Coordinates of C-alpha atoms in Angstrom, one line a residue:
G846 CA 8.6 32.4 -66.7
G847 CA 6.0 30.5 -65.4
V848 CA 3.3 32.0 -65.2
T849 CA 4.2 35.0 -63.5
G850 CA 7.9 34.2 -62.8
V851 CA 6.0 33.1 -58.5
S852 CA 5.0 30.1 -58.6
P853 CA 1.1 29.2 -58.0
G854 CA -0.2 27.2 -55.2
G855 CA -1.1 23.8 -54.8
S856 CA -4.1 22.1 -53.8
P857 CA -5.9 22.2 -50.0
G858 CA -6.9 18.9 -49.0
G859 CA -4.0 16.7 -48.1
V860 CA -3.2 13.3 -49.4
T861 CA -2.7 10.9 -47.0
G862 CA -2.7 8.2 -49.7
G863 CA -5.3 5.8 -51.1
C864 CA -9.0 8.0 -53.5
H865 CA -11.2 11.1 -52.7
R866 CA -13.6 10.0 -50.3
G867 CA -15.1 13.1 -48.9
V868 CA -17.1 16.0 -50.2
S869 CA -15.7 19.5 -50.4
P870 CA -18.4 22.9 -50.3
G871 CA -20.1 23.6 -53.2
V872 CA -19.9 20.7 -54.4
S873 CA -22.5 17.5 -54.4
P874 CA -21.8 14.0 -53.1
G875 CA -22.8 13.7 -56.8
G876 CA -20.1 15.4 -58.1
S877 CA -22.7 18.7 -59.4
P878 CA -21.1 22.0 -58.5
G879 CA -22.6 24.3 -56.3
G880 CA -19.9 27.4 -57.2
V881 CA -16.3 28.4 -57.2
T882 CA -15.0 28.0 -53.5
G883 CA -12.4 28.6 -51.5
G884 CA -12.9 26.6 -48.5
V885 CA -12.2 23.1 -47.5
T886 CA -12.8 19.6 -46.0
G887 CA -9.3 17.4 -46.5
W888 CA -11.1 15.5 -48.4
V889 CA -8.4 12.7 -49.0
T890 CA -8.7 10.0 -45.9
G891 CA -8.7 6.2 -48.0
G892 CA -11.1 4.4 -49.4
C893 CA -12.8 5.7 -52.9
H894 CA -13.6 8.7 -54.4
R895 CA -17.4 8.5 -55.5
G896 CA -16.9 11.9 -58.2
P897 CA -16.6 12.1 -61.9
L898 CA -12.9 11.5 -61.4
P899 CA -12.3 9.9 -64.3
T900 CA -14.0 12.3 -66.5
M901 CA -11.8 15.5 -64.6
L902 CA -9.3 13.5 -64.4
L903 CA -9.5 13.1 -68.5
L904 CA -10.5 16.9 -69.2
P905 CA -7.3 18.1 -68.4
L906 CA -5.6 15.6 -69.9
S907 CA -6.7 16.6 -73.3
A908 CA -7.1 19.8 -73.0
L909 CA -2.7 18.6 -72.2
A910 CA -2.2 16.1 -75.9
L911 CA -4.0 19.1 -77.3
L912 CA -2.9 22.2 -76.4
L913 CA 1.1 20.4 -76.9
L914 CA 0.2 19.3 -80.3
S915 CA -0.9 22.6 -80.5
C916 CA 2.1 24.3 -79.6
W917 CA 3.9 22.3 -82.3
A918 CA 1.5 23.3 -85.0
L919 CA 1.9 26.9 -83.9
E920 CA 5.8 27.5 -83.2
P921 CA 7.4 29.6 -86.9
P922 CA 10.0 28.4 -88.1
P923 CA 13.1 29.5 -87.5
R924 CA 14.7 32.9 -89.7
R925 CA 18.3 31.5 -89.7
P926 CA 20.0 27.4 -89.0
S927 CA 21.4 26.9 -85.5
P928 CA 25.1 27.7 -85.6
S929 CA 27.6 25.5 -85.4
N930 CA 30.3 26.8 -84.1
P931 CA 32.2 24.1 -81.2
A932 CA 33.2 26.0 -79.0
F933 CA 29.5 28.7 -78.8
R934 CA 27.9 25.0 -78.1
G935 CA 30.5 23.9 -75.8
F936 CA 29.5 27.6 -73.8
Q937 CA 26.0 27.0 -74.4
R938 CA 25.5 23.8 -73.4
Q939 CA 27.6 24.2 -69.2
F940 CA 25.1 27.7 -69.6
L941 CA 22.6 24.8 -70.1
L942 CA 23.3 22.8 -67.4
G943 CA 23.9 24.5 -65.2
Y944 CA 20.2 27.3 -65.6
L945 CA 17.9 24.2 -66.6
P946 CA 17.4 22.8 -63.3
A947 CA 17.7 25.5 -60.9
L948 CA 14.6 26.1 -63.2
A949 CA 12.9 22.5 -63.9
A950 CA 13.6 23.1 -59.9
D951 CA 11.3 26.5 -59.8
W952 CA 8.3 25.1 -61.3
L953 CA 8.4 22.3 -59.2
Q954 CA 7.6 24.8 -55.9
G955 CA 4.8 25.4 -58.0
P956 CA 1.2 23.0 -58.2
L957 CA 0.7 21.4 -54.5
L958 CA 1.8 24.0 -52.0
F959 CA -1.6 25.0 -51.3
Q960 CA -1.8 21.7 -50.6
L961 CA 0.9 21.1 -48.7
L962 CA 0.2 24.3 -46.4
H963 CA -3.1 23.0 -45.2
S964 CA -1.9 19.8 -44.9
R965 CA 0.2 21.4 -42.5
G966 CA -3.1 21.9 -39.9
F967 CA -3.2 26.7 -40.9
L968 CA -6.4 28.9 -42.0
R969 CA -6.5 29.9 -45.2
S970 CA -6.1 33.2 -44.7
Q971 CA -2.7 31.9 -42.6
I972 CA -1.7 30.0 -45.9
A973 CA -2.5 33.9 -47.8
A974 CA -0.1 35.6 -45.1
L975 CA 2.4 32.9 -45.8
Y976 CA 1.8 33.2 -49.5
S977 CA 2.1 37.0 -49.0
C978 CA 5.0 37.2 -47.4
A979 CA 7.1 35.4 -51.2
F980 CA 5.5 38.1 -53.1
A981 CA 6.8 40.4 -50.1
S982 CA 9.7 40.0 -50.4
N983 CA 10.4 39.0 -54.6
V984 CA 8.2 42.9 -55.3
A985 CA 10.4 44.7 -52.7
F986 CA 13.9 42.5 -53.8
S987 CA 13.2 43.5 -57.8
L988 CA 13.7 46.5 -57.4
V989 CA 17.2 46.7 -55.9
S990 CA 17.9 42.5 -57.5
A991 CA 19.7 43.9 -60.6
P992 CA 22.6 46.1 -58.9
F993 CA 22.7 43.9 -56.8
V994 CA 23.7 41.1 -58.9
D995 CA 26.8 43.1 -60.9
R996 CA 28.2 44.5 -57.2
L997 CA 27.9 40.9 -55.9
G998 CA 28.5 38.8 -58.8
R999 CA 26.7 37.2 -61.4
K1000 CA 28.5 33.5 -61.4
K1001 CA 28.0 34.2 -57.3
S1002 CA 24.1 34.7 -57.6
C1003 CA 23.1 32.1 -59.5
V1004 CA 24.6 29.5 -56.4
L1005 CA 23.7 31.8 -54.2
S1006 CA 19.9 31.1 -55.7
S1007 CA 19.6 27.8 -55.2
G1008 CA 21.2 27.7 -52.0
L1009 CA 18.3 30.4 -51.0
C1010 CA 15.8 28.2 -52.9
S1011 CA 17.4 24.6 -51.7
V1012 CA 17.3 26.2 -47.5
S1013 CA 13.6 27.6 -48.0
C1014 CA 11.9 23.9 -49.9
L1015 CA 13.5 22.0 -46.8
L1016 CA 11.6 23.8 -44.0
Q1017 CA 9.0 22.8 -46.1
L1018 CA 9.5 19.8 -43.4
S1019 CA 8.4 22.3 -40.6
Q1020 CA 5.4 22.7 -39.0
D1021 CA 5.8 26.0 -36.6
F1022 CA 4.7 29.0 -39.2
L1023 CA 6.9 31.3 -38.1
A1024 CA 10.0 29.0 -39.8
L1025 CA 7.1 28.4 -42.5
A1026 CA 7.0 32.1 -43.2
A1027 CA 10.9 32.7 -43.5
A1028 CA 10.7 29.3 -46.3
R1029 CA 8.4 32.0 -48.4
L1030 CA 10.5 34.8 -47.3
L1031 CA 14.2 33.1 -48.6
A1032 CA 11.8 31.6 -52.1
G1033 CA 10.9 35.2 -53.0
L1034 CA 14.4 36.0 -53.0
G1035 CA 15.9 33.2 -54.7
T1036 CA 13.3 33.6 -57.2
S1037 CA 13.8 37.4 -57.7
L1038 CA 17.6 36.4 -58.3
L1039 CA 17.1 33.0 -60.7
F1040 CA 15.4 35.7 -62.6
S1041 CA 18.2 38.1 -63.5
A1042 CA 21.5 37.1 -62.5
F1043 CA 21.7 33.8 -65.0
E1044 CA 21.2 35.2 -68.0
S1045 CA 23.0 38.4 -67.3
W1046 CA 25.6 36.1 -66.4
Y1047 CA 25.3 34.5 -69.8
V1048 CA 25.0 37.1 -72.0
H1049 CA 28.1 39.1 -69.8
E1050 CA 30.3 36.0 -71.0
H1051 CA 28.8 35.6 -74.7
L1052 CA 29.5 38.9 -75.4
E1053 CA 32.7 40.5 -73.5
R1054 CA 34.5 37.6 -73.2
H1055 CA 34.2 34.9 -75.5
D1056 CA 33.2 37.6 -78.3
F1057 CA 30.3 35.3 -80.0
P1058 CA 28.4 37.3 -82.4
A1059 CA 25.3 39.2 -80.3
E1060 CA 22.8 37.5 -82.9
W1061 CA 23.9 34.3 -81.7
I1062 CA 22.3 35.2 -78.6
A1063 CA 19.0 34.4 -79.8
D1064 CA 19.6 30.5 -80.5
T1065 CA 20.7 30.2 -76.8
F1066 CA 17.2 31.3 -75.5
S1067 CA 15.0 29.6 -77.6
R1068 CA 16.6 26.4 -76.6
V1069 CA 15.7 27.6 -72.9
G1070 CA 12.3 28.8 -73.8
L1071 CA 11.7 25.0 -75.5
W1072 CA 13.1 23.5 -72.6
N1073 CA 12.0 25.8 -70.0
S1074 CA 8.3 25.2 -71.4
G1075 CA 9.1 20.9 -71.8
L1076 CA 9.9 20.8 -68.1
A1077 CA 6.9 22.9 -66.5
V1078 CA 5.0 20.5 -68.0
A1079 CA 6.6 17.6 -66.2
A1080 CA 7.2 19.1 -62.7
G1081 CA 3.8 19.0 -62.7
L1082 CA 3.6 15.9 -63.6
L1083 CA 6.1 15.3 -61.2
A1084 CA 4.9 16.8 -58.8
Q1085 CA 1.6 14.7 -59.5
L1086 CA 3.1 11.3 -59.6
V1087 CA 5.1 11.6 -55.9
A1088 CA 2.3 13.6 -53.8
E1089 CA -0.7 11.0 -55.2
G1090 CA 0.6 8.1 -57.1
L1091 CA 3.5 7.2 -54.9
A1092 CA 1.8 8.5 -52.0
L1093 CA 4.7 10.1 -50.7
G1094 CA 1.8 13.5 -50.0
P1095 CA 3.2 17.2 -50.9
V1096 CA 6.2 17.4 -49.7
A1097 CA 7.1 15.3 -52.0
P1098 CA 7.9 17.8 -55.0
F1099 CA 9.8 20.4 -52.7
L1100 CA 12.5 17.4 -51.4
V1101 CA 12.8 16.4 -55.3
A1102 CA 13.0 20.3 -56.2
V1103 CA 16.3 20.1 -53.7
P1104 CA 19.2 17.7 -55.6
F1105 CA 17.8 19.8 -59.2
L1106 CA 18.9 23.7 -57.0
A1107 CA 22.2 21.6 -55.2
L1108 CA 23.2 21.2 -59.5
S1109 CA 22.5 24.1 -60.7
G1110 CA 24.8 25.5 -57.6
I1111 CA 27.9 23.0 -57.7
L1112 CA 28.0 23.3 -61.9
A1113 CA 27.5 26.8 -62.1
G1114 CA 30.3 27.3 -59.4
K1115 CA 32.3 24.5 -60.8
N1116 CA 32.4 25.9 -64.7
W1117 CA 31.1 29.0 -64.2
D1118 CA 33.6 32.2 -64.7
E1119 CA 32.5 35.4 -62.2
N1120 CA 32.1 38.1 -63.2
Y1121 CA 30.3 42.2 -62.7
G1122 CA 28.3 44.8 -64.0
K1123 CA 29.1 48.2 -63.1
S1124 CA 28.6 49.4 -60.1
R1125 CA 25.9 51.5 -60.2
P1126 CA 24.0 52.8 -56.4
C1127 CA 21.5 51.9 -55.9
G1128 CA 19.8 55.6 -55.2
K1129 CA 21.2 56.0 -58.6
A1130 CA 20.0 53.8 -60.4
C1131 CA 16.6 53.7 -59.0
K1132 CA 16.4 57.3 -60.0
E1133 CA 17.7 56.4 -63.4
G1134 CA 14.3 54.1 -63.6
L1135 CA 12.0 57.7 -62.1
R1136 CA 14.1 59.5 -65.4
G1137 CA 13.2 56.9 -67.0
L1138 CA 9.6 56.3 -67.0
V1139 CA 8.8 59.9 -67.2
S1140 CA 10.6 60.9 -69.8
D1141 CA 8.5 59.1 -72.3
P1142 CA 4.1 58.7 -71.1
R1143 CA 4.2 56.3 -73.4
A1144 CA 6.8 54.0 -71.2
L1145 CA 4.1 54.9 -67.9
L1146 CA 1.5 54.3 -69.6
L1147 CA 2.8 50.2 -70.4
G1148 CA 4.6 50.4 -66.6
L1149 CA 1.1 51.0 -65.1
A1150 CA -0.6 48.2 -67.4
Q1151 CA 2.7 45.8 -66.6
A1152 CA 2.1 46.3 -62.9
L1153 CA -2.1 46.0 -63.1
V1154 CA -1.3 42.5 -64.8
E1155 CA 1.5 41.3 -62.6
S1156 CA -0.8 42.2 -59.2
I1157 CA -3.8 40.3 -60.9
L1158 CA -2.0 37.0 -61.0
L1159 CA -0.9 37.6 -57.4
I1160 CA -3.8 37.0 -56.8
F1161 CA -4.8 34.7 -59.2
A1162 CA -1.7 32.5 -57.8
F1163 CA -3.3 32.0 -54.6
L1164 CA -6.6 31.3 -55.9
W1165 CA -5.7 29.2 -58.6
T1166 CA -6.8 25.9 -56.5
P1167 CA -9.1 26.5 -54.2
I1168 CA -11.5 27.6 -57.8
L1169 CA -10.7 24.2 -58.8
E1170 CA -9.6 21.6 -56.6
P1171 CA -13.0 21.1 -55.1
H1172 CA -14.5 19.8 -58.4
G1173 CA -11.7 17.4 -58.4
I1174 CA -9.5 18.3 -61.2
P1175 CA -6.0 16.2 -59.8
L1176 CA -3.5 19.7 -59.6
G1177 CA -0.3 18.6 -60.7
I1178 CA -2.1 17.6 -64.5
A1179 CA -3.7 21.0 -64.5
F1180 CA -0.5 22.4 -63.5
S1181 CA 1.0 20.9 -66.4
G1182 CA -2.1 21.7 -68.8
F1183 CA -1.7 25.7 -67.5
T1184 CA 1.7 26.0 -68.2
A1185 CA 0.9 24.0 -72.0
A1186 CA -1.7 27.0 -73.2
S1187 CA 0.9 29.2 -71.1
A1188 CA 3.6 28.0 -74.3
A1189 CA 0.7 27.8 -76.9
G1190 CA -0.1 31.7 -76.3
S1191 CA 3.7 32.0 -76.5
A1192 CA 3.7 30.4 -80.3
L1193 CA 0.8 32.2 -81.2
F1194 CA 2.0 35.3 -80.5
R1195 CA 5.3 34.8 -82.6
R1196 CA 3.2 33.4 -85.0
G1197 CA 0.9 36.2 -85.2
V1198 CA 4.7 38.4 -85.7
A1199 CA 5.9 36.2 -88.4
G1200 CA 3.2 34.7 -90.2
R1201 CA 2.0 36.6 -92.5
L1202 CA -0.7 38.4 -91.0
R1203 CA 2.3 40.3 -89.6
L1204 CA 0.7 41.3 -86.4
Q1205 CA 2.2 44.3 -84.5
P1206 CA 3.4 43.3 -80.9
L1207 CA 0.9 46.3 -79.3
R1208 CA -1.9 45.1 -81.3
L1209 CA -1.5 41.7 -79.9
L1210 CA -0.7 43.4 -75.7
L1211 CA -4.3 44.3 -76.3
A1212 CA -5.6 41.1 -77.2
S1213 CA -4.3 39.5 -74.0
L1214 CA -6.0 41.8 -72.1
L1215 CA -8.6 41.2 -73.8
L1216 CA -9.5 38.3 -72.9
L1217 CA -7.2 38.6 -70.0
A1218 CA -10.2 40.1 -69.0
L1219 CA -12.9 38.0 -70.4
A1220 CA -11.2 34.5 -68.8
L1221 CA -11.7 36.6 -65.5
L1222 CA -15.1 37.3 -66.6
L1223 CA -16.0 33.4 -66.7
L1224 CA -13.9 32.8 -64.0
A1225 CA -15.9 35.1 -61.8
L1226 CA -19.2 33.7 -62.9
P1227 CA -20.8 30.0 -61.4
L1228 CA -19.6 27.9 -64.0
Q1229 CA -20.1 23.7 -64.3
P1230 CA -16.2 23.0 -63.7
P1231 CA -15.3 22.6 -67.2
G1232 CA -16.3 26.0 -67.5
G1233 CA -14.2 27.1 -64.8
F1234 CA -11.1 25.1 -65.6
L1235 CA -11.5 26.2 -70.0
A1236 CA -11.3 29.9 -68.3
V1237 CA -8.5 29.5 -66.6
L1238 CA -6.0 27.7 -69.7
L1239 CA -7.8 30.9 -70.9
L1240 CA -6.4 32.7 -68.8
Q1241 CA -2.9 31.1 -68.9
L1242 CA -2.9 31.7 -72.8
S1243 CA -3.5 35.6 -72.7
C1244 CA -0.3 35.2 -70.3
G1245 CA 1.5 33.2 -72.3
M1246 CA 0.5 36.5 -75.3
Y1247 CA 1.2 38.9 -72.8
F1248 CA 4.8 38.7 -71.5
P1249 CA 6.9 38.3 -75.3
A1250 CA 4.4 41.1 -76.2
M1251 CA 5.4 43.6 -73.3
A1252 CA 8.7 42.3 -73.4
F1253 CA 9.3 43.2 -76.2
L1254 CA 8.0 46.9 -75.9
R1255 CA 9.4 47.7 -73.1
R1256 CA 13.0 46.6 -74.8
R1257 CA 12.0 49.3 -77.7
L1258 CA 11.6 52.0 -75.4
Q1259 CA 13.4 51.6 -72.7
R1260 CA 17.6 50.5 -74.9
G1261 CA 18.9 50.3 -71.4
A1262 CA 18.0 50.0 -68.4
G1263 CA 15.8 53.0 -66.7
A1264 CA 11.9 51.7 -68.3
A1265 CA 12.6 49.0 -67.0
G1266 CA 13.9 50.2 -63.0
G1267 CA 10.2 52.8 -64.0
A1268 CA 8.8 50.1 -64.3
R1269 CA 9.6 48.0 -60.9
W1270 CA 8.1 51.0 -59.1
L1271 CA 4.9 51.0 -60.6
R1272 CA 5.4 47.1 -59.5
L1273 CA 6.2 48.3 -56.2
P1274 CA 3.0 50.0 -54.5
L1275 CA 0.7 47.7 -55.9
G1276 CA 2.7 44.5 -55.4
L1277 CA 3.2 45.6 -52.4
G1278 CA -0.5 46.2 -51.4
V1279 CA -1.9 43.4 -53.0
A1280 CA 0.3 40.9 -49.8
L1281 CA -1.2 43.3 -47.3
A1282 CA -4.9 42.2 -48.6
L1283 CA -4.2 39.0 -49.7
P1284 CA -5.1 37.6 -46.0
A1285 CA -8.4 40.0 -46.0
L1286 CA -9.7 38.3 -49.6
P1287 CA -13.1 36.7 -48.6
G1288 CA -13.2 32.8 -49.0
D1289 CA -16.9 32.0 -49.0
P1290 CA -17.8 31.2 -52.8
A1291 CA -19.9 34.4 -53.6
G1292 CA -16.2 36.5 -52.2
T1293 CA -14.3 34.8 -54.3
R1294 CA -16.3 35.6 -57.0
G1295 CA -16.3 39.0 -56.7
V1296 CA -12.5 39.0 -55.6
L1297 CA -13.0 37.9 -59.6
G1298 CA -14.5 40.5 -61.1
A1299 CA -12.9 43.3 -59.3
A1300 CA -9.9 42.1 -61.7
A1301 CA -11.9 41.8 -64.6
L1302 CA -12.1 45.0 -64.1
A1303 CA -8.9 45.6 -63.5
A1304 CA -7.5 43.6 -66.9
L1305 CA -10.0 46.5 -68.1
A1306 CA -8.3 49.0 -66.5
A1307 CA -4.5 47.6 -68.1
L1308 CA -6.2 47.7 -71.2
G1309 CA -7.1 51.0 -71.7
A1310 CA -3.4 52.6 -70.1
A1311 CA -1.8 50.1 -73.2
G1312 CA -4.3 51.3 -75.3
G1313 CA -3.9 55.0 -74.5
V1314 CA 0.0 54.5 -75.9
L1315 CA -2.2 54.7 -80.2
G1316 CA -2.9 58.3 -78.7
T1317 CA -0.1 60.1 -76.9
S1318 CA 1.9 62.3 -79.6
R1319 CA 4.3 59.2 -80.6
G1320 CA 1.4 56.2 -80.7
D1321 CA 3.7 53.4 -81.5
E1322 CA 6.3 54.6 -83.3
G1323 CA 9.5 52.5 -82.7
L1324 CA 7.5 49.9 -81.5
S1325 CA 6.7 48.0 -84.3
V1326 CA 8.1 44.8 -85.6
G1327 CA 10.1 45.9 -89.6
D1328 CA 10.3 43.6 -92.0
E1329 CA 14.1 42.0 -90.7
G1330 CA 11.0 40.6 -87.9
L1331 CA 12.1 39.7 -84.0
L1332 CA 15.3 40.7 -83.0
E1333 CA 17.6 38.8 -81.0
G1334 CA 16.5 39.5 -77.4
D1335 CA 13.4 41.5 -78.5
T1336 CA 10.8 39.0 -76.3
V1337 CA 13.5 38.2 -73.4
E1338 CA 12.5 40.1 -70.0

């Protein structure tokens, strides 16, 4: 999901109604950019905007429309018709009704988080510390989330996820730093459960309780992917509408998310049956993960590449708002454009694998990492506003290609949970390191560009690690797509 399963922040400045009057550091009163900046001046005080708002409004709207058309054009036709079994359709509908509201709520919390925290009067370093709370709790809990969910019960975990995220959203009403820190911790835990409990519940019910054919799982997750992309685009537009169009302020999207979370928890708790996984001690699961990681050098190299990319995306989740907001780009609409670019990247991956070229996932992974490094390098330059926005879209496009490619390669390597657990061990030190370093990142334009330049180097390191798979004794053996095309679940994280 999301770019990186962690929701990005929103814009600094705050919204109090009316149009923008002030200017931000790096943008002259006439609207010309002066470089990438992380500073904030509190743009909105009422009155009229004196900068080039129409251009900055048309740019993300035009990009959004073009990207949505690209998604439609690139998506390959399905390899087989959808199952028409009434019992399966009813079960699938029951799952989607419980899962999709939770995904919608998660997306609603993304576009305006930075803006909300700045409107509370916090400094950039304090906002970074709040982001770090969510990052650290998510990365640390992901190490034990699978055995936790298996032992607690998957339905209970789904309901718990909705409850934790609801409390987190309601705590956004507070002005207290500690309350907001608690909100971010709960958000990290709830998001980790969101992306581990729901799908594991479905797979168990599909195979064990209902005994439906395994190949039908792909139909459900393809529908989830389609709905998730649409919900992400709609969430950005809705956040823009309620916060600025209706002048309800940046906390409004968080409050709108609460009914969606409540609906998800109620439907899951009422309509779903409980199921459990194999009860294994967390220590044993972690040891198996490490064993799976070192048993195949390819798993180690791909795990390192994954940890580097996710660390980059954690940093970018914090920086994207200070990069774009000073140029007057509406953040909710920009967020919708980002998610559309990611969806276009995923469609491009599927077209590349299933189309005439028959490109292999490892090659597409390398291409996505090269595009990621290029996008970060462009963002490290003092670009004009349209250039910076297009560079961010390129970054999101690369992420859309990266995630299904990495998921395919990991599944082919692990054939179980070992390599996945090992990859979490690599994510842990890098993710916690990013969380600790985030408050210390420089806030001046030159410093921000320096951070993005360092991120570009990390992307090149990830490219080298992934490319190193070809240099191992087994190369890409077993990592290719055969004549049968992508198999069910091959690209599901």
